[in-house]
CSV table of C-alpha atoms in Angstrom, one decimal:
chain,number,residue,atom,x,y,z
A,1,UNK,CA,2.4,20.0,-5.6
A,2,UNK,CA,4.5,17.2,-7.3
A,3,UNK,CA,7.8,16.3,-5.3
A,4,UNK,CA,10.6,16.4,-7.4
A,5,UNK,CA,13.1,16.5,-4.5
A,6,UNK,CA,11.2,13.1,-2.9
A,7,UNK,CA,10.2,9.9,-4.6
A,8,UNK,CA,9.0,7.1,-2.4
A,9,UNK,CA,8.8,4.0,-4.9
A,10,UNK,CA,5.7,1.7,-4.7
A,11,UNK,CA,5.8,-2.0,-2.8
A,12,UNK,CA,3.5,-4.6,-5.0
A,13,UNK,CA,3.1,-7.8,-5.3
A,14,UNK,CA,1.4,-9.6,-8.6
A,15,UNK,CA,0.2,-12.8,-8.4
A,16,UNK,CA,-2.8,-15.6,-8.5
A,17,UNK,CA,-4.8,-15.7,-5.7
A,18,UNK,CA,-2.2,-13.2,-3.8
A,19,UNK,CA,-5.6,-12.1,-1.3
A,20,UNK,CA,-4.4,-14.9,0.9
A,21,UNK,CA,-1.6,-12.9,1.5
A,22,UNK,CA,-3.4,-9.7,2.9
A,23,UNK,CA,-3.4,-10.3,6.2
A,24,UNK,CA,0.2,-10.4,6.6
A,25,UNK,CA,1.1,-8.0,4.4
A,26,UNK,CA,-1.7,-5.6,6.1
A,27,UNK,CA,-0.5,-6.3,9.3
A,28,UNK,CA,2.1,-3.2,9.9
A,29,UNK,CA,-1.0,-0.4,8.8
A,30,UNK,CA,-3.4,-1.3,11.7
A,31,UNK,CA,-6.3,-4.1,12.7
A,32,UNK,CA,-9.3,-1.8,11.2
A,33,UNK,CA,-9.8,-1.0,7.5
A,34,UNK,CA,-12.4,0.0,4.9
A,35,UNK,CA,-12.9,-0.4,1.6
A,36,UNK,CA,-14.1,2.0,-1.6
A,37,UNK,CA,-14.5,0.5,-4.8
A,38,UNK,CA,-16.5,0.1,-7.8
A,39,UNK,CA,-19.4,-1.9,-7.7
A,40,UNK,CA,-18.8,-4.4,-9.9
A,41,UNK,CA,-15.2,-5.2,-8.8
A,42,UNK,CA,-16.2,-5.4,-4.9
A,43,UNK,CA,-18.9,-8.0,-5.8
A,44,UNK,CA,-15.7,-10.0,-7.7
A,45,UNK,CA,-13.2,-9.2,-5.3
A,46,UNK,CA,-14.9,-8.9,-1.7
A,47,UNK,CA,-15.4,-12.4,-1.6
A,48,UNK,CA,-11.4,-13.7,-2.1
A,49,UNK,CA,-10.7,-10.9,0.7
A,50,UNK,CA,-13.3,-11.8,3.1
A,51,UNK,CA,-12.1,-15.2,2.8
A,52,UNK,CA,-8.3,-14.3,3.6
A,53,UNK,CA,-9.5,-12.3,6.5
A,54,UNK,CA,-12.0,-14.8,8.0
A,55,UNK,CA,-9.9,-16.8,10.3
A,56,UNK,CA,-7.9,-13.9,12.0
A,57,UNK,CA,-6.3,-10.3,10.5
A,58,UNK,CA,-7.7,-6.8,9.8
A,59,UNK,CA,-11.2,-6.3,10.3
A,60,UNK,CA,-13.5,-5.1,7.5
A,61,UNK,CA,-15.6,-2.4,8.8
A,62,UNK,CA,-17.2,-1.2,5.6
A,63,UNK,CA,-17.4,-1.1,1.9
A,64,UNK,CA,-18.7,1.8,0.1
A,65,UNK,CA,-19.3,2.2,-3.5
A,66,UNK,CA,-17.7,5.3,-5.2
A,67,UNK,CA,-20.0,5.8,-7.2
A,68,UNK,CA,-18.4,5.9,-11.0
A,69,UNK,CA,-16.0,8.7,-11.2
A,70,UNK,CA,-13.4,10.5,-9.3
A,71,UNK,CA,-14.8,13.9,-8.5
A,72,UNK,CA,-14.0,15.7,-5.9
A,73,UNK,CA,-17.7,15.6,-4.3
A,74,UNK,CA,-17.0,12.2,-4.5
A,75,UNK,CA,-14.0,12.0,-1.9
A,76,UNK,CA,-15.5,14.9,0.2
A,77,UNK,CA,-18.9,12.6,0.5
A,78,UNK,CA,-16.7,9.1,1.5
A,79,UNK,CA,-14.4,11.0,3.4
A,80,UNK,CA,-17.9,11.9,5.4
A,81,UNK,CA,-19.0,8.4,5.6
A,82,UNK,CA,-15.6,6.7,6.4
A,83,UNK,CA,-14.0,9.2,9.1
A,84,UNK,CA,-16.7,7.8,11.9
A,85,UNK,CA,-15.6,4.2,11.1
A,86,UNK,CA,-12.3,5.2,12.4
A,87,UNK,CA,-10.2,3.0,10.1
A,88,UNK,CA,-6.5,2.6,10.3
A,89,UNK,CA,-6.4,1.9,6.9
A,90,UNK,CA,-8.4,1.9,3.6
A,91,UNK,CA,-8.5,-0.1,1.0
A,92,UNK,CA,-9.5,1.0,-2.8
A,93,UNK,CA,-10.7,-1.9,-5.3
A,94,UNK,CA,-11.2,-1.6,-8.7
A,95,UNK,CA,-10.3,0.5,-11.7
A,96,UNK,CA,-8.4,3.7,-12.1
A,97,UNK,CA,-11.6,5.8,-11.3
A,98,UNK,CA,-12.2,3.5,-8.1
A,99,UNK,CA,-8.5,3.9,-6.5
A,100,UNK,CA,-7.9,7.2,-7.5
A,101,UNK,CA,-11.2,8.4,-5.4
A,102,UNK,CA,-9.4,5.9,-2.7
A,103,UNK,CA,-6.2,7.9,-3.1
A,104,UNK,CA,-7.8,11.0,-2.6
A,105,UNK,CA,-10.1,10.2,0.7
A,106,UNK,CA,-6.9,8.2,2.2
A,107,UNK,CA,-5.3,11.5,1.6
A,108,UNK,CA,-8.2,13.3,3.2
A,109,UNK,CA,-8.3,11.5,6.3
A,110,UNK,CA,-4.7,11.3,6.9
A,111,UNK,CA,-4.5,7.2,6.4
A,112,UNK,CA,-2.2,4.4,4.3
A,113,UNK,CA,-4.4,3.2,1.0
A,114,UNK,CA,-4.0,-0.4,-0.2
A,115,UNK,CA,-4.6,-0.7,-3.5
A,116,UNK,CA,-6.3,-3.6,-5.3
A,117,UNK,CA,-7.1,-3.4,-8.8
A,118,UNK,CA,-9.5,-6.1,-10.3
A,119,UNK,CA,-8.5,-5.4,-13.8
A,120,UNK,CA,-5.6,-3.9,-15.5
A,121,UNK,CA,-7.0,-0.9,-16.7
A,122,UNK,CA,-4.2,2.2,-16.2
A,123,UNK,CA,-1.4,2.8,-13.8
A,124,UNK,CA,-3.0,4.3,-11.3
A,125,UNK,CA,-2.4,1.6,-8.5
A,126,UNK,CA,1.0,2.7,-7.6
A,127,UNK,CA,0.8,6.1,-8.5
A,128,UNK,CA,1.1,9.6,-6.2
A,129,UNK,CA,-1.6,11.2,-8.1
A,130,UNK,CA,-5.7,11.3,-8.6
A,131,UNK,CA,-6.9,12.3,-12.3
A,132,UNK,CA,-10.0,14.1,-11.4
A,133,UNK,CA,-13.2,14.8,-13.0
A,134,UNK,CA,-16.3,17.5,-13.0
A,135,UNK,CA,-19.5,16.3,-11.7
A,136,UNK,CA,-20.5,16.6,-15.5
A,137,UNK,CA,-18.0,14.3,-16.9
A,138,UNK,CA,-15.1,16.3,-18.6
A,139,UNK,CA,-11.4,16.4,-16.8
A,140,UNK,CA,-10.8,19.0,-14.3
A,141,UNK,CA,-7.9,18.5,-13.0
A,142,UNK,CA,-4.5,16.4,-11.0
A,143,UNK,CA,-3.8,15.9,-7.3
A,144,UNK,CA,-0.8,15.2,-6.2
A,145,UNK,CA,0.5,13.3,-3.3
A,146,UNK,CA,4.1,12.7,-1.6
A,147,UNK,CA,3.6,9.3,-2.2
A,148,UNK,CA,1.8,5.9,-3.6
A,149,UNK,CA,-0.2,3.8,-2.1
A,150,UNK,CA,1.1,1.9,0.9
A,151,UNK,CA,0.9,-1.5,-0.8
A,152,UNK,CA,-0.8,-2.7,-4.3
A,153,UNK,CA,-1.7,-6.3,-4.8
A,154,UNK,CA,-2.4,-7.6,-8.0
A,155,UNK,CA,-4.5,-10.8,-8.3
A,156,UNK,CA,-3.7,-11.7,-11.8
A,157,UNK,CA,-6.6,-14.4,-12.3
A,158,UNK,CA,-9.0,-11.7,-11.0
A,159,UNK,CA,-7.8,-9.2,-14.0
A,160,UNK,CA,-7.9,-11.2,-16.7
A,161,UNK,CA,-11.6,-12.1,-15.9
A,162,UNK,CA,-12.3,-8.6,-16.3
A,163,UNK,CA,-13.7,-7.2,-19.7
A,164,UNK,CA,-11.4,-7.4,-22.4
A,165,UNK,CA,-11.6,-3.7,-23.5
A,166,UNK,CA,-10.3,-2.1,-20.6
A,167,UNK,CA,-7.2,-4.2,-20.6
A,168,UNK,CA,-6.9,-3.5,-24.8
A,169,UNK,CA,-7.5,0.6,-23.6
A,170,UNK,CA,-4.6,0.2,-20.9
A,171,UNK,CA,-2.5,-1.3,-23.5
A,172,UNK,CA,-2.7,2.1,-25.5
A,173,UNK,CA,-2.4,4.2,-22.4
A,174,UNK,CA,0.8,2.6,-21.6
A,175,UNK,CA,2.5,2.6,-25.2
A,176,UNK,CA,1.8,6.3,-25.0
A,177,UNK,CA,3.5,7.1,-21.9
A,178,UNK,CA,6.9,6.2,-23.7
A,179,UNK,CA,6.0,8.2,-26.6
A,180,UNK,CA,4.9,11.4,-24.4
A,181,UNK,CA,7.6,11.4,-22.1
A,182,UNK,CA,10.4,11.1,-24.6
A,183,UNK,CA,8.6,13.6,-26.8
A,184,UNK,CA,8.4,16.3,-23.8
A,185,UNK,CA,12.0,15.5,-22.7
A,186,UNK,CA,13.5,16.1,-26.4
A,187,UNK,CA,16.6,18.9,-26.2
A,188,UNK,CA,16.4,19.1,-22.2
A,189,UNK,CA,19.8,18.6,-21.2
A,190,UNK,CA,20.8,15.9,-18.7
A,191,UNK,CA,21.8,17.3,-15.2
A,192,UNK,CA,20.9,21.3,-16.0
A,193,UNK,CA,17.2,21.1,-17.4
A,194,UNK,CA,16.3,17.4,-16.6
A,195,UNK,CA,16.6,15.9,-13.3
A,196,UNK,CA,18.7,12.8,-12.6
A,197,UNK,CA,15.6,11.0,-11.6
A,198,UNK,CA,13.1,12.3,-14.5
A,199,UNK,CA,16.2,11.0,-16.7
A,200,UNK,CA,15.5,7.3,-15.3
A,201,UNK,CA,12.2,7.7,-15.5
A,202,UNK,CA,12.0,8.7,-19.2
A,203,UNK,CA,14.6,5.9,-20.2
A,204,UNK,CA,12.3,3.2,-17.8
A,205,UNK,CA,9.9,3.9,-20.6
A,206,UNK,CA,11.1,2.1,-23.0
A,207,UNK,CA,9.6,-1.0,-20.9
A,208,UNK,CA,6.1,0.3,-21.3
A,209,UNK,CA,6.3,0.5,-25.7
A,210,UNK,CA,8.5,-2.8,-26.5
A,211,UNK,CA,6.7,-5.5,-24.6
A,212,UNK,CA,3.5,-4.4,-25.2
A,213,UNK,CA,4.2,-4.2,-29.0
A,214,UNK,CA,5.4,-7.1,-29.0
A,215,UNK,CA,3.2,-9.4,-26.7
A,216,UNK,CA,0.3,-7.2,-26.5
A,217,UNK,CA,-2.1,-8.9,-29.1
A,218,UNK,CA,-1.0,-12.3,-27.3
A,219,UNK,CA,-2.2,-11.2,-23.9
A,220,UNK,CA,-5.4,-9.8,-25.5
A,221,UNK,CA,-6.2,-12.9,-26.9
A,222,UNK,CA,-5.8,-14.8,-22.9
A,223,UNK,CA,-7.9,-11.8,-21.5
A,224,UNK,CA,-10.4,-12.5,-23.9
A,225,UNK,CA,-10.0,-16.7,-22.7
A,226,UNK,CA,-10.0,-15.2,-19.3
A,227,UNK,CA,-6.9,-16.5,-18.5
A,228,UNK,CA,-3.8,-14.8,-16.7
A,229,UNK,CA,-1.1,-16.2,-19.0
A,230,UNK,CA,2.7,-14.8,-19.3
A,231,UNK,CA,1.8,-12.4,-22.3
A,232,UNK,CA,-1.1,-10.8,-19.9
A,233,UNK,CA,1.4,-10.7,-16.5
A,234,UNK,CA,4.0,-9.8,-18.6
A,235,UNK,CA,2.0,-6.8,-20.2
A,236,UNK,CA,-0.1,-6.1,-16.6
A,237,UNK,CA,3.6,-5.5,-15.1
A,238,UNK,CA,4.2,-3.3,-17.9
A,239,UNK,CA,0.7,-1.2,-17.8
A,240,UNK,CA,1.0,-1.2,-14.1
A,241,UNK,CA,4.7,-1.0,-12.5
A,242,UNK,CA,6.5,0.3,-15.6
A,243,UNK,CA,4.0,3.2,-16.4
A,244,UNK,CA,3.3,3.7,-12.6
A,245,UNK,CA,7.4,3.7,-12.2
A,246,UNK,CA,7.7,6.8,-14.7
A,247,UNK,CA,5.4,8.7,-13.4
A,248,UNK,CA,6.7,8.5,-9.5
A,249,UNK,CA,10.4,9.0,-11.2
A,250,UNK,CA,9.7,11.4,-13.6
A,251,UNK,CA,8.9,15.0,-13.1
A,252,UNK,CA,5.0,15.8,-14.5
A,253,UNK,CA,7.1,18.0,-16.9
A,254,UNK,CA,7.9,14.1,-18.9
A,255,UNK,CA,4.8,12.6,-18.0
A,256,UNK,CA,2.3,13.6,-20.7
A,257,UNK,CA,2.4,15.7,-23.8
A,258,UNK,CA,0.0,15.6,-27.2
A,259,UNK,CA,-1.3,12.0,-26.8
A,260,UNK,CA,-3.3,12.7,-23.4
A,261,UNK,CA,-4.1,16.6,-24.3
A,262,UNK,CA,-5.9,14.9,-27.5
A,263,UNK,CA,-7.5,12.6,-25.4
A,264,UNK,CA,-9.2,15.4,-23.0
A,265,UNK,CA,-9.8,17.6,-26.0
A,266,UNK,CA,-11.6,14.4,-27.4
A,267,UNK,CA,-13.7,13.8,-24.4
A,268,UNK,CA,-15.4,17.5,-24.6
A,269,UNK,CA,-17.7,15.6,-26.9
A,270,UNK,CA,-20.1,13.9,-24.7
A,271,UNK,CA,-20.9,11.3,-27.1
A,272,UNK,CA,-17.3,10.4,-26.9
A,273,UNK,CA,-16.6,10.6,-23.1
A,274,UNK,CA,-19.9,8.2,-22.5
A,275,UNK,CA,-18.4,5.8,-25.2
A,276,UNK,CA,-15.0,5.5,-25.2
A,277,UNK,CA,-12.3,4.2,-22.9
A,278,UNK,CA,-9.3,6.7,-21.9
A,279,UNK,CA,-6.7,4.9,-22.9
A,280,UNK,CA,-8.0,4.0,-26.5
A,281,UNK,CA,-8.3,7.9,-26.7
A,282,UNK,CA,-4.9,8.3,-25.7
A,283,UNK,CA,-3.6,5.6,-28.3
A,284,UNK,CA,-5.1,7.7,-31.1
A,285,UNK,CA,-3.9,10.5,-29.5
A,286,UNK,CA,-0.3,9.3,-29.8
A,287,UNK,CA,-0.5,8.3,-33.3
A,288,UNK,CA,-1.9,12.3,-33.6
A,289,UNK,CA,1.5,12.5,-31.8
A,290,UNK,CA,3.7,10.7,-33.9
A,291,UNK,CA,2.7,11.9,-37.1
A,292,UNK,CA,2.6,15.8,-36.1
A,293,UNK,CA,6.3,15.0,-35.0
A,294,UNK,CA,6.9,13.5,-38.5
A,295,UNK,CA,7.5,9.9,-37.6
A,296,UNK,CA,5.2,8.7,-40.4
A,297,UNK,CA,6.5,5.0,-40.1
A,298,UNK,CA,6.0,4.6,-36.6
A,299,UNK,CA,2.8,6.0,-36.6
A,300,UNK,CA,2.1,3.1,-39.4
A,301,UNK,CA,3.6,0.8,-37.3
A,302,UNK,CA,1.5,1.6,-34.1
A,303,UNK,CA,-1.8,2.0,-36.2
A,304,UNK,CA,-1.1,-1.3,-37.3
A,305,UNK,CA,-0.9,-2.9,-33.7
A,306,UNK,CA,-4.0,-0.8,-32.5
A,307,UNK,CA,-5.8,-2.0,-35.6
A,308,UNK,CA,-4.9,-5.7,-34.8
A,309,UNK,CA,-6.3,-4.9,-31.3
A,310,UNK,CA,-9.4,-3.1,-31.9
A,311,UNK,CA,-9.0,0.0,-31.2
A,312,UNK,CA,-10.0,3.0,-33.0
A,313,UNK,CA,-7.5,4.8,-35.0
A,314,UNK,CA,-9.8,7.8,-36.6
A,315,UNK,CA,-12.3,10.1,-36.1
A,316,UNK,CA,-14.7,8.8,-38.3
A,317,UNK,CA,-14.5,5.6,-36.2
A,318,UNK,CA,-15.3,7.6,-32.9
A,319,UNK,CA,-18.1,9.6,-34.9
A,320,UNK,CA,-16.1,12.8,-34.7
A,321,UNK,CA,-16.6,15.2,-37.3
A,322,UNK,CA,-13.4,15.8,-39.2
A,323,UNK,CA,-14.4,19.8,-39.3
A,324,UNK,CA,-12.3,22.6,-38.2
A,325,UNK,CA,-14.9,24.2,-36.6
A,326,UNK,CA,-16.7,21.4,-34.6
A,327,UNK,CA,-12.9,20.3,-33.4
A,328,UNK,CA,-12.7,23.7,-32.2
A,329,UNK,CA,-13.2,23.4,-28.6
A,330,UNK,CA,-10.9,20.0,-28.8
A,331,UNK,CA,-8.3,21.6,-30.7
A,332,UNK,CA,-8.3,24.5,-27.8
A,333,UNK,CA,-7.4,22.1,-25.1
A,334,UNK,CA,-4.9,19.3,-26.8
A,335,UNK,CA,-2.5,23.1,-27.4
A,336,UNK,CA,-3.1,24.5,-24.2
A,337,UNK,CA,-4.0,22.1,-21.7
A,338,UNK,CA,-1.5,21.5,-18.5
A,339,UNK,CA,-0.2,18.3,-20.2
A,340,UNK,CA,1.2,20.8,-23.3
A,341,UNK,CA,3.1,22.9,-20.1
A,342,UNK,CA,6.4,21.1,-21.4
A,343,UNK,CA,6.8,20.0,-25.2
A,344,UNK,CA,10.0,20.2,-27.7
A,345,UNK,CA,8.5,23.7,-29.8
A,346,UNK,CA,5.6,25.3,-30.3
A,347,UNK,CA,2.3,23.6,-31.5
A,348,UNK,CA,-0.5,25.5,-32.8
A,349,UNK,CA,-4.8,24.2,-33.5
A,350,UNK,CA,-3.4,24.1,-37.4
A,351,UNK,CA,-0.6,21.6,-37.1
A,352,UNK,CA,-3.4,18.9,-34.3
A,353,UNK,CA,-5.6,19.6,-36.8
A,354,UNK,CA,-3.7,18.7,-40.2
A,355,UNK,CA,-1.8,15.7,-38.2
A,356,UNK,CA,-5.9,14.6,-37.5
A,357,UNK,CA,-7.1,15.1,-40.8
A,358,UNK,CA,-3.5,12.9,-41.7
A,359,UNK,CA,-3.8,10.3,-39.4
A,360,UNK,CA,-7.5,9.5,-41.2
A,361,UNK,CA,-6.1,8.6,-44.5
A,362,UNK,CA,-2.7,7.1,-43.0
């Protein structure tokens, strides 16, 4: 259950070549630790640890794939695996998918998680939640925890040698958390039906839309160099700490609305969920957003930024059908999925489906 009476606020540190700092840091969770990540990232990232731990620190006792998504066989089968070990801490490297699955084993097992993302991907490194999926793909649901991870260290050279599109999908993922939450918290009044700390949380947002318009295509362009420049740290501390920071502060009620309901409706088509990054979903599902709402000009705006970065900006693009029938299923869950639990007024399978059938020709 989400804690709206209790928000512990994440420690982080970004940097280049910030590993060297892991022992120290480490030091107060214990001498013992094990890692879960993606496979890709531990093969980058393993060796800049084992280096920082090689002369004295915590000792490495494993490292364990997790194996591609966050399900919850997933952490039950780690959980198994890690629990002889006997860790006093674990560590979870990679993407979203990788330190979510982290979160949700640490959790398990009762132990402080370090995060360490090797790409800027999401805000999931400093938040007190896993976004879990079915064996078979589609989203099945969120856990919740009381708080972050115990530390998250951001090594921004490894990051920006990670693949370009995952930073360009976190981009739109973090654009549309301003857009959601203010959306969801329209008419609630400050102090009687919005929380003092869900009102800084939903105001913080504003960090994740302006800098990101506004420096976003520059940052792309170093990602795609491979280099960690102050338009990519500028927009990782944005994706990361200003995204992660409204959803600790803000109650889930402000944390997602159409933009991520479109995104999971969008993903019931397999094609879709094999081919396409979250947050690029989640970017056309906030210009879905915008112009439902009537905010034709700021939907123009955004498409034009999302253009400019390559991201897909209709169906036709993500070879969905623009039919009422075949959206059915996806129309079903962007109006009654949890993240619709708390939106300004009503919104029916019509009015998705007209803003959709807009937002091709916008």
């Amino acid at each position: 259950m989400y804690l709206t009476d209790l928000v512990t606020l994440p420690r982080f540190i970004f940097g280049r070549g910030v590993y060297a700092r892991f022992p120290a840091l480490c030091a107060p969770l214990g001498t013992r630790f094990a890692v879960i990540g993606g496979e890709t990232a531990m093969q980058k990232g393993l060796p800049s640890l084992r280096a920082a731990i090689q002369n004295g620190g915590p000792v490495l006792l494993d490292a364990l794939p997790f194996g591609g998504a966050c399900t919850q066989q997933a952490m039950d089968r780690l959980s198994g695996q890690i629990a002889p070990l006997r860790p006093d801490f674990l560590v979870g490297m990679g993407g979203g998918k990788a330190i979510d699955t982290a979160k949700g084993v640490a959790h398990q097992l009762n132990l402080p998680l370090v995060g360490l993302p090797t790409l800027v991907s999401n805000c999931a490194p400093v938040t007190a939640l896993s976004v879990v999926y079915r064996e078979d793909g589609p989203f099945d649901r969120f856990l919740f925890y009381d708080a972050p991870p115990a530390l998250t260290m951001i090594d921004l050279t490894l990051a920006a040698n990670a693949p370009a599109p995952y930073f360009r999908a976190a981009l739109g993922d973090t654009l549309a958390k301003h857009l959601e939450s203010t959306f969801s918290a329209r008419g609630d009044e400050p102090g009687v039906s919005i929380d003092h700390m869900s009102m800084m949380g939903v105001s913080l947002s504003s960090t994740c839309y302006e800098p990101v318009l506004r420096f976003g295509r520059a940052a792309l362009d170093e990602v795609e160099r491979h280099e960690a420049g102050p338009a990519m740290e500028l927009c990782a501390r944005s994706v990361i700490v200003s995204a992660g920071l409204v959803s600790l502060m803000a109650n889930d009620d402000y944390n997602c609305a159409l933009a991520h309901a479109v995104c999971y409706g969008l993903q019931l088509f397999p094609h879709v969920e094999r081919e396409f990054l979250h947050g690029d979903l989640v970017a056309y599902g906030a210009l879905v957003q915008l112009v439902l709402d009537g905010q034709i000009e700021r939907a123009r705006e955004l498409r034009s930024f999302l253009v400019s970065l390559g991201t897909p900006v209709t169906l036709a693009q993500m070879r969905v059908p623009l039919d009422r029938a075949a959206l059915d299923a996806t129309l079903a869950e962007a109006t009654e999925g949890p993240d619709m639990a708390h939106i300004p007024y009503p919104i029916t399978r019509d009015m998705v489906y007209e803003a959709m059938a807009r937002v091709e020709t916008l």
